[in-house]
Each structure stands twice: as C-alpha cells, then as structure tokens.
PDB file of C-alpha atoms in Angstrom:
ATOM      1  CA  MET A   1       7.977   0.834  37.657  1.00  0.00           C
ATOM      2  CA  MET A   2      11.628   0.872  38.590  1.00  0.00           C
ATOM      3  CA  HIS A   3      13.992   3.764  37.870  1.00  0.00           C
ATOM      4  CA  CYS A   4      17.751   3.554  37.468  1.00  0.00           C
ATOM      5  CA  PRO A   5      19.421   4.872  40.651  1.00  0.00           C
ATOM      6  CA  GLN A   6      22.328   6.290  38.635  1.00  0.00           C
ATOM      7  CA  CYS A   7      20.650   8.206  35.795  1.00  0.00           C
ATOM      8  CA  GLY A   8      16.911   8.107  36.653  1.00  0.00           C
ATOM      9  CA  GLN A   9      15.820   6.371  33.430  1.00  0.00           C
ATOM     10  CA  GLN A  10      12.468   4.596  33.830  1.00  0.00           C
ATOM     11  CA  GLN A  11      12.820   0.902  33.036  1.00  0.00           C
ATOM     12  CA  VAL A  12      10.446  -1.100  30.874  1.00  0.00           C
ATOM     13  CA  SER A  13      10.044  -3.905  33.389  1.00  0.00           C
ATOM     14  CA  GLU A  14      11.473  -4.992  36.719  1.00  0.00           C
ATOM     15  CA  GLU A  15      13.188  -7.972  35.077  1.00  0.00           C
ATOM     16  CA  THR A  16      15.687  -5.842  33.134  1.00  0.00           C
ATOM     17  CA  LYS A  17      19.267  -6.532  34.159  1.00  0.00           C
ATOM     18  CA  PHE A  18      20.945  -3.345  32.871  1.00  0.00           C
ATOM     19  CA  CYS A  19      19.848   0.268  32.397  1.00  0.00           C
ATOM     20  CA  SER A  20      19.201   1.084  28.741  1.00  0.00           C
ATOM     21  CA  ARG A  21      20.717   4.563  29.080  1.00  0.00           C
ATOM     22  CA  CYS A  22      23.819   4.248  31.291  1.00  0.00           C
ATOM     23  CA  GLY A  23      24.371   0.471  31.515  1.00  0.00           C
ATOM     24  CA  PHE A  24      24.094   0.311  35.321  1.00  0.00           C
ATOM     25  CA  GLN A  25      23.506  -3.227  36.625  1.00  0.00           C
ATOM     26  CA  LEU A  26      19.914  -3.298  37.869  1.00  0.00           C
ATOM     27  CA  GLY A  27      19.770  -6.957  38.937  1.00  0.00           C
ATOM     28  CA  ILE A  28      21.224  -6.150  42.339  1.00  0.00           C
ATOM     29  CA  VAL A  29      18.864  -3.197  42.783  1.00  0.00           C
ATOM     30  CA  GLY A  30      15.846  -5.400  42.080  1.00  0.00           C
ATOM     31  CA  GLU A  31      17.118  -8.000  44.524  1.00  0.00           C
ATOM     32  CA  LEU A  32      17.650  -5.339  47.188  1.00  0.00           C
ATOM     33  CA  LEU A  33      14.112  -4.065  46.721  1.00  0.00           C
ATOM     34  CA  HIS A  34      12.710  -7.593  46.784  1.00  0.00           C
ATOM     35  CA  HIS A  35      14.431  -8.469  50.094  1.00  0.00           C
ATOM     36  CA  GLY A  36      13.701  -5.199  51.871  1.00  0.00           C
ATOM     37  CA  GLY A  37      17.088  -3.530  51.479  1.00  0.00           C
ATOM     38  CA  THR A  38      19.342  -6.438  52.466  1.00  0.00           C
ATOM     39  CA  LEU A  39      20.982  -9.185  50.477  1.00  0.00           C
ATOM     40  CA  PRO A  40      20.632 -12.682  51.980  1.00  0.00           C
ATOM     41  CA  GLN A  41      24.005 -13.672  50.480  1.00  0.00           C
ATOM     42  CA  LEU A  42      25.760 -11.021  52.568  1.00  0.00           C
ATOM     43  CA  ALA A  43      23.957 -12.129  55.716  1.00  0.00           C
ATOM     44  CA  ASP A  44      25.180 -15.707  55.131  1.00  0.00           C
ATOM     45  CA  ILE A  45      28.741 -14.489  54.661  1.00  0.00           C
ATOM     46  CA  GLN A  46      28.573 -12.475  57.874  1.00  0.00           C
ATOM     47  CA  ARG A  47      27.341 -15.486  59.849  1.00  0.00           C
ATOM     48  CA  LYS A  48      30.317 -17.616  58.829  1.00  0.00           C
ATOM     49  CA  LYS A  49      33.063 -17.048  61.354  1.00  0.00           C
ATOM     50  CA  THR A  50      36.607 -17.544  60.178  1.00  0.00           C
ATOM     51  CA  PHE A  51      39.370 -18.762  62.431  1.00  0.00           C
ATOM     52  CA  PHE A  52      41.969 -16.553  60.776  1.00  0.00           C
ATOM     53  CA  ASN A  53      41.203 -13.048  62.005  1.00  0.00           C
ATOM     54  CA  LYS A  54      43.101 -10.213  63.700  1.00  0.00           C
ATOM     55  CA  LYS A  55      42.147 -11.184  67.231  1.00  0.00           C
ATOM     56  CA  ASN A  56      43.304 -14.784  66.847  1.00  0.00           C
ATOM     57  CA  GLY A  57      46.502 -13.603  65.128  1.00  0.00           C
ATOM     58  CA  VAL A  58      47.396 -11.358  68.061  1.00  0.00           C
ATOM     59  CA  VAL A  59      46.640 -14.150  70.559  1.00  0.00           C
ATOM     60  CA  PHE A  60      48.745 -16.602  68.545  1.00  0.00           C
ATOM     61  CA  SER A  61      51.681 -14.161  68.411  1.00  0.00           C
ATOM     62  CA  VAL A  62      51.569 -13.725  72.212  1.00  0.00           C
ATOM     63  CA  ILE A  63      51.431 -17.518  72.734  1.00  0.00           C
ATOM     64  CA  TRP A  64      54.311 -17.930  70.248  1.00  0.00           C
ATOM     65  CA  PHE A  65      56.397 -15.362  72.133  1.00  0.00           C
ATOM     66  CA  ILE A  66      55.738 -16.925  75.544  1.00  0.00           C
ATOM     67  CA  PHE A  67      56.319 -20.500  74.338  1.00  0.00           C
ATOM     68  CA  PHE A  68      59.594 -19.835  72.517  1.00  0.00           C
ATOM     69  CA  THR A  69      61.168 -17.266  74.858  1.00  0.00           C
ATOM     70  CA  MET A  70      60.026 -18.592  78.236  1.00  0.00           C
ATOM     71  CA  PHE A  71      59.652 -22.345  77.871  1.00  0.00           C
ATOM     72  CA  LEU A  72      61.853 -23.579  75.032  1.00  0.00           C
ATOM     73  CA  THR A  73      64.733 -21.240  75.854  1.00  0.00           C
ATOM     74  CA  SER A  74      64.755 -22.330  79.498  1.00  0.00           C
ATOM     75  CA  ILE A  75      64.385 -26.031  78.594  1.00  0.00           C
ATOM     76  CA  TRP A  76      67.350 -25.913  76.161  1.00  0.00           C
ATOM     77  CA  GLY A  77      69.352 -23.947  78.749  1.00  0.00           C
ATOM     78  CA  ILE A  78      68.689 -26.585  81.435  1.00  0.00           C
ATOM     79  CA  VAL A  79      69.596 -29.411  79.059  1.00  0.00           C
ATOM     80  CA  GLY A  80      72.820 -27.609  78.201  1.00  0.00           C
ATOM     81  CA  ILE A  81      72.371 -26.783  74.524  1.00  0.00           C
ATOM     82  CA  GLU A  82      73.011 -23.037  74.599  1.00  0.00           C
ATOM     83  CA  GLU A  83      73.046 -22.588  70.809  1.00  0.00           C
ATOM     84  CA  LEU A  84      69.504 -23.954  70.504  1.00  0.00           C
ATOM     85  CA  ALA A  85      68.401 -21.799  73.443  1.00  0.00           C
ATOM     86  CA  GLY A  86      69.677 -18.682  71.655  1.00  0.00           C
ATOM     87  CA  VAL A  87      67.993 -19.690  68.403  1.00  0.00           C
ATOM     88  CA  CYS A  88      64.693 -20.255  70.238  1.00  0.00           C
ATOM     89  CA  ALA A  89      64.925 -16.851  71.944  1.00  0.00           C
ATOM     90  CA  VAL A  90      65.572 -15.042  68.655  1.00  0.00           C
ATOM     91  CA  THR A  91      62.876 -17.085  66.874  1.00  0.00           C
ATOM     92  CA  GLY A  92      60.421 -16.317  69.661  1.00  0.00           C
ATOM     93  CA  VAL A  93      60.939 -12.565  69.548  1.00  0.00           C
ATOM     94  CA  PHE A  94      61.145 -12.018  65.798  1.00  0.00           C
ATOM     95  CA  GLY A  95      58.606 -14.715  64.954  1.00  0.00           C
ATOM     96  CA  ALA A  96      56.079 -13.179  67.335  1.00  0.00           C
ATOM     97  CA  LEU A  97      56.667  -9.722  65.840  1.00  0.00           C
ATOM     98  CA  THR A  98      56.286 -11.089  62.308  1.00  0.00           C
ATOM     99  CA  ILE A  99      53.064 -12.915  63.167  1.00  0.00           C
ATOM    100  CA  LEU A 100      51.695  -9.880  65.014  1.00  0.00           C
ATOM    101  CA  ILE A 101      52.374  -7.389  62.225  1.00  0.00           C
ATOM    102  CA  SER A 102      51.215  -9.692  59.429  1.00  0.00           C
ATOM    103  CA  SER A 103      47.997 -10.585  61.242  1.00  0.00           C
ATOM    104  CA  LEU A 104      47.193  -6.931  61.925  1.00  0.00           C
ATOM    105  CA  VAL A 105      47.873  -5.948  58.330  1.00  0.00           C
ATOM    106  CA  MET A 106      46.508  -8.864  56.325  1.00  0.00           C
ATOM    107  CA  LEU A 107      43.803 -10.655  58.299  1.00  0.00           C
ATOM    108  CA  PRO A 108      40.184  -9.473  58.448  1.00  0.00           C
ATOM    109  CA  SER A 109      38.711  -8.016  61.607  1.00  0.00           C
ATOM    110  CA  SER A 110      37.033 -10.332  64.086  1.00  0.00           C
ATOM    111  CA  LYS A 111      34.106  -7.952  64.518  1.00  0.00           C
ATOM    112  CA  SER A 112      31.147  -8.915  62.394  1.00  0.00           C
ATOM    113  CA  TYR A 113      29.536  -6.011  60.663  1.00  0.00           C
ATOM    114  CA  LEU A 114      25.935  -7.056  60.363  1.00  0.00           C
ATOM    115  CA  VAL A 115      24.059  -5.937  57.301  1.00  0.00           C
ATOM    116  CA  MET A 116      21.296  -3.854  58.796  1.00  0.00           C
ATOM    117  CA  PRO A 117      18.267  -2.846  56.775  1.00  0.00           C
ATOM    118  CA  PRO A 118      18.174   0.857  55.997  1.00  0.00           C
ATOM    119  CA  PRO A 119      15.920   3.017  58.161  1.00  0.00           C
ATOM    120  CA  PRO A 120      12.458   3.613  56.711  1.00  0.00           C
ATOM    121  CA  LEU A 121      12.153   6.667  54.515  1.00  0.00           C
ATOM    122  CA  GLN A 122      10.376   9.565  56.127  1.00  0.00           C
ATOM    123  CA  ARG A 123       8.595  12.239  54.206  1.00  0.00           C
ATOM    124  CA  PRO A 124       9.988  15.706  54.833  1.00  0.00           C
ATOM    125  CA  GLN A 125       7.966  17.726  57.296  1.00  0.00           C
ATOM    126  CA  ALA A 126       6.448  21.018  56.250  1.00  0.00           C
ATOM    127  CA  GLN A 127       9.234  23.557  56.111  1.00  0.00           C
ATOM    128  CA  PRO A 128       9.033  26.835  58.030  1.00  0.00           C
ATOM    129  CA  ALA A 129       8.160  30.083  56.348  1.00  0.00           C
ATOM    130  CA  GLY A 130      10.799  31.682  54.172  1.00  0.00           C
ATOM    131  CA  LEU A 131      12.346  35.132  54.524  1.00  0.00           C
ATOM    132  CA  TYR A 132       9.219  37.117  53.665  1.00  0.00           C
ATOM    133  CA  GLY A 133       6.573  34.892  55.213  1.00  0.00           C
ATOM    134  CA  THR A 134       6.021  32.654  52.179  1.00  0.00           C
ATOM    135  CA  PRO A 135       6.245  28.960  52.983  1.00  0.00           C
ATOM    136  CA  ALA A 136       9.259  27.248  51.456  1.00  0.00           C
ATOM    137  CA  SER A 137       8.070  24.641  48.978  1.00  0.00           C
ATOM    138  CA  PRO A 138      10.058  21.481  48.289  1.00  0.00           C
ATOM    139  CA  GLY A 139       9.127  21.665  44.579  1.00  0.00           C
ATOM    140  CA  LEU A 140      10.145  23.901  41.700  1.00  0.00           C
ATOM    141  CA  PRO A 141       9.021  27.524  41.540  1.00  0.00           C
ATOM    142  CA  PRO A 142       6.191  28.351  39.131  1.00  0.00           C
ATOM    143  CA  GLN A 143       7.126  28.770  35.486  1.00  0.00           C
ATOM    144  CA  ARG A 144       7.714  32.340  34.300  1.00  0.00           C
ATOM    145  CA  GLN A 145       8.626  33.938  31.005  1.00  0.00           C
ATOM    146  CA  GLU A 146      10.658  37.070  30.454  1.00  0.00           C
ATOM    147  CA  PRO A 147      11.434  38.677  27.088  1.00  0.00           C
ATOM    148  CA  ALA A 148      15.060  38.666  25.944  1.00  0.00           C
ATOM    149  CA  GLY A 149      15.190  42.472  25.890  1.00  0.00           C
ATOM    150  CA  VAL A 150      14.873  42.583  29.685  1.00  0.00           C
ATOM    151  CA  TYR A 151      18.173  40.721  30.113  1.00  0.00           C
ATOM    152  CA  HIS A 152      21.131  42.868  31.183  1.00  0.00           C
ATOM    153  CA  ALA A 153      24.711  41.652  30.911  1.00  0.00           C
ATOM    154  CA  PRO A 154      26.486  41.304  34.252  1.00  0.00           C
ATOM    155  CA  GLN A 155      28.444  44.342  35.389  1.00  0.00           C
ATOM    156  CA  GLY A 156      32.083  44.186  36.407  1.00  0.00           C
ATOM    157  CA  GLY A 157      35.180  42.457  35.131  1.00  0.00           C
ATOM    158  CA  TRP A 158      33.484  39.145  34.388  1.00  0.00           C
ATOM    159  CA  ARG A 159      33.541  37.978  30.769  1.00  0.00           C
ATOM    160  CA  ALA A 160      32.310  34.805  29.215  1.00  0.00           C
ATOM    161  CA  PRO A 161      35.189  32.508  28.252  1.00  0.00           C
ATOM    162  CA  ASP A 162      36.121  32.688  24.577  1.00  0.00           C
ATOM    163  CA  THR A 163      35.797  29.067  23.566  1.00  0.00           C
ATOM    164  CA  GLY A 164      35.375  29.769  19.879  1.00  0.00           C
ATOM    165  CA  ASP A 165      32.372  27.477  19.665  1.00  0.00           C
ATOM    166  CA  LEU A 166      30.034  30.140  18.317  1.00  0.00           C
ATOM    167  CA  VAL A 167      32.494  31.893  15.997  1.00  0.00           C
ATOM    168  CA  GLU A 168      33.210  30.175  12.702  1.00  0.00           C
ATOM    169  CA  ARG A 169      36.910  30.178  11.941  1.00  0.00           C
ATOM    170  CA  GLY A 170      38.140  31.633   8.707  1.00  0.00           C
ATOM    171  CA  SER A 171      39.698  29.490   6.023  1.00  0.00           C
ATOM    172  CA  VAL A 172      43.450  28.940   6.078  1.00  0.00           C
ATOM    173  CA  ILE A 173      43.780  29.731   2.379  1.00  0.00           C
ATOM    174  CA  GLU A 174      41.344  32.673   2.312  1.00  0.00           C
ATOM    175  CA  ASN A 175      43.983  35.438   2.505  1.00  0.00           C
ATOM    176  CA  THR A 176      46.226  33.596   0.043  1.00  0.00           C
ATOM    177  CA  THR A 177      43.460  33.514  -2.571  1.00  0.00           C
ATOM    178  CA  LYS A 178      42.934  37.283  -2.257  1.00  0.00           C
ATOM    179  CA  LEU A 179      46.647  37.876  -2.788  1.00  0.00           C
ATOM    180  CA  LEU A 180      46.624  35.782  -5.964  1.00  0.00           C
ATOM    181  CA  LYS A 181      43.663  37.717  -7.347  1.00  0.00           C
ATOM    182  CA  ARG A 182      45.409  40.999  -6.577  1.00  0.00           C
ATOM    183  CA  ASP A 183      48.590  39.822  -8.391  1.00  0.00           C
ATOM    184  CA  GLU A 184      46.602  38.903 -11.519  1.00  0.00           C
ATOM    185  CA  GLN A 185      45.196  42.414 -11.907  1.00  0.00           C
TER     186      GLN A 185
END
C-alpha cells in the first residue's frame, strides 16, 4: 500500500492519481517508486545538450570583442574609413559586454546535473543508553494514565491566552431588557 508523502493518508490502490485527503498529486510518486527513485524523462532532458549555454555565451562574447575591436577596426583604419573603424570599436566593446552579461544572466549552465538515484535507506542503528542507563527507544513511550487531580497549574507569570473560545459571551440586549423591566415596576 502507498501512503501520501504529504499527509500520510493510506491510499486505496497504487493507481490513484491524487490523495483523497490533501489532494497531493500521487502519479509522480508512483512513477518515482516504479523507476527506483529517478524519472526517465528527466534523464532524457539531461542528456540533450543545448548549444545556448553560459559557457558558449562567454566564448562568443570574447570572439565578438576580438573580431570587432582587433580585426574590423584595423581593417577599416587601413582602408581609410575612420568613421566605420570607430563604430566597429564601440560595437565590439559594448556588444561584447551586452552578450557577456545577458548570457551569464539568462542562459542555462553548461554543467549537466545528472539525476542520481537516492542513496538506499538505512535502518537506524541501536541508540546508546540514555541518561540513567535505559536504552533510548526510537518509538513512543509506554502509555500511562494520571488522574486530573494530580495536575498542578504552572507556577510563575505564565497565563493561558484569553481567546474567549471557552467563555460564552453575554447578549448585547441583556442589560437593556433588565432596565426595561425595572422601569415597568
């Protein structure tokens, strides 16, 4: 039987798509359990390399800078068109900066983060003895009952907050009714 990872509700079958108590989508959980903790769709996405990534953006901005400032500026200077040489120098510097900043901010990283299966669950080892030599148990303590008369209110300045939940409020017209009855007498 499968349990909801969000609220712990036991599900009727493993084919249920949503939790009946909290509405959590259980289809993905079932698929994760079926494939051993990994989703094959994510592995396929990770295998696909994209050309547009941060590393290629930085390389392209460096090539842009070198091409426009070193080559085109010098070629237009040799030919004798100084205005075009100046435009190429400015375009090379500011274009390279624009490409560099936009690629670092907007493009995905070139490192592939592989979807690794989670490590196998290990049962907790026996815990060492507690303060007084009793072994610490991972479960709940044994059930005990104490009569209500044994309870003592906490000492000090602590008071329970007055939320008014347990005190029934009086009627708005209660005092008015008493005044009317007093006037009639």
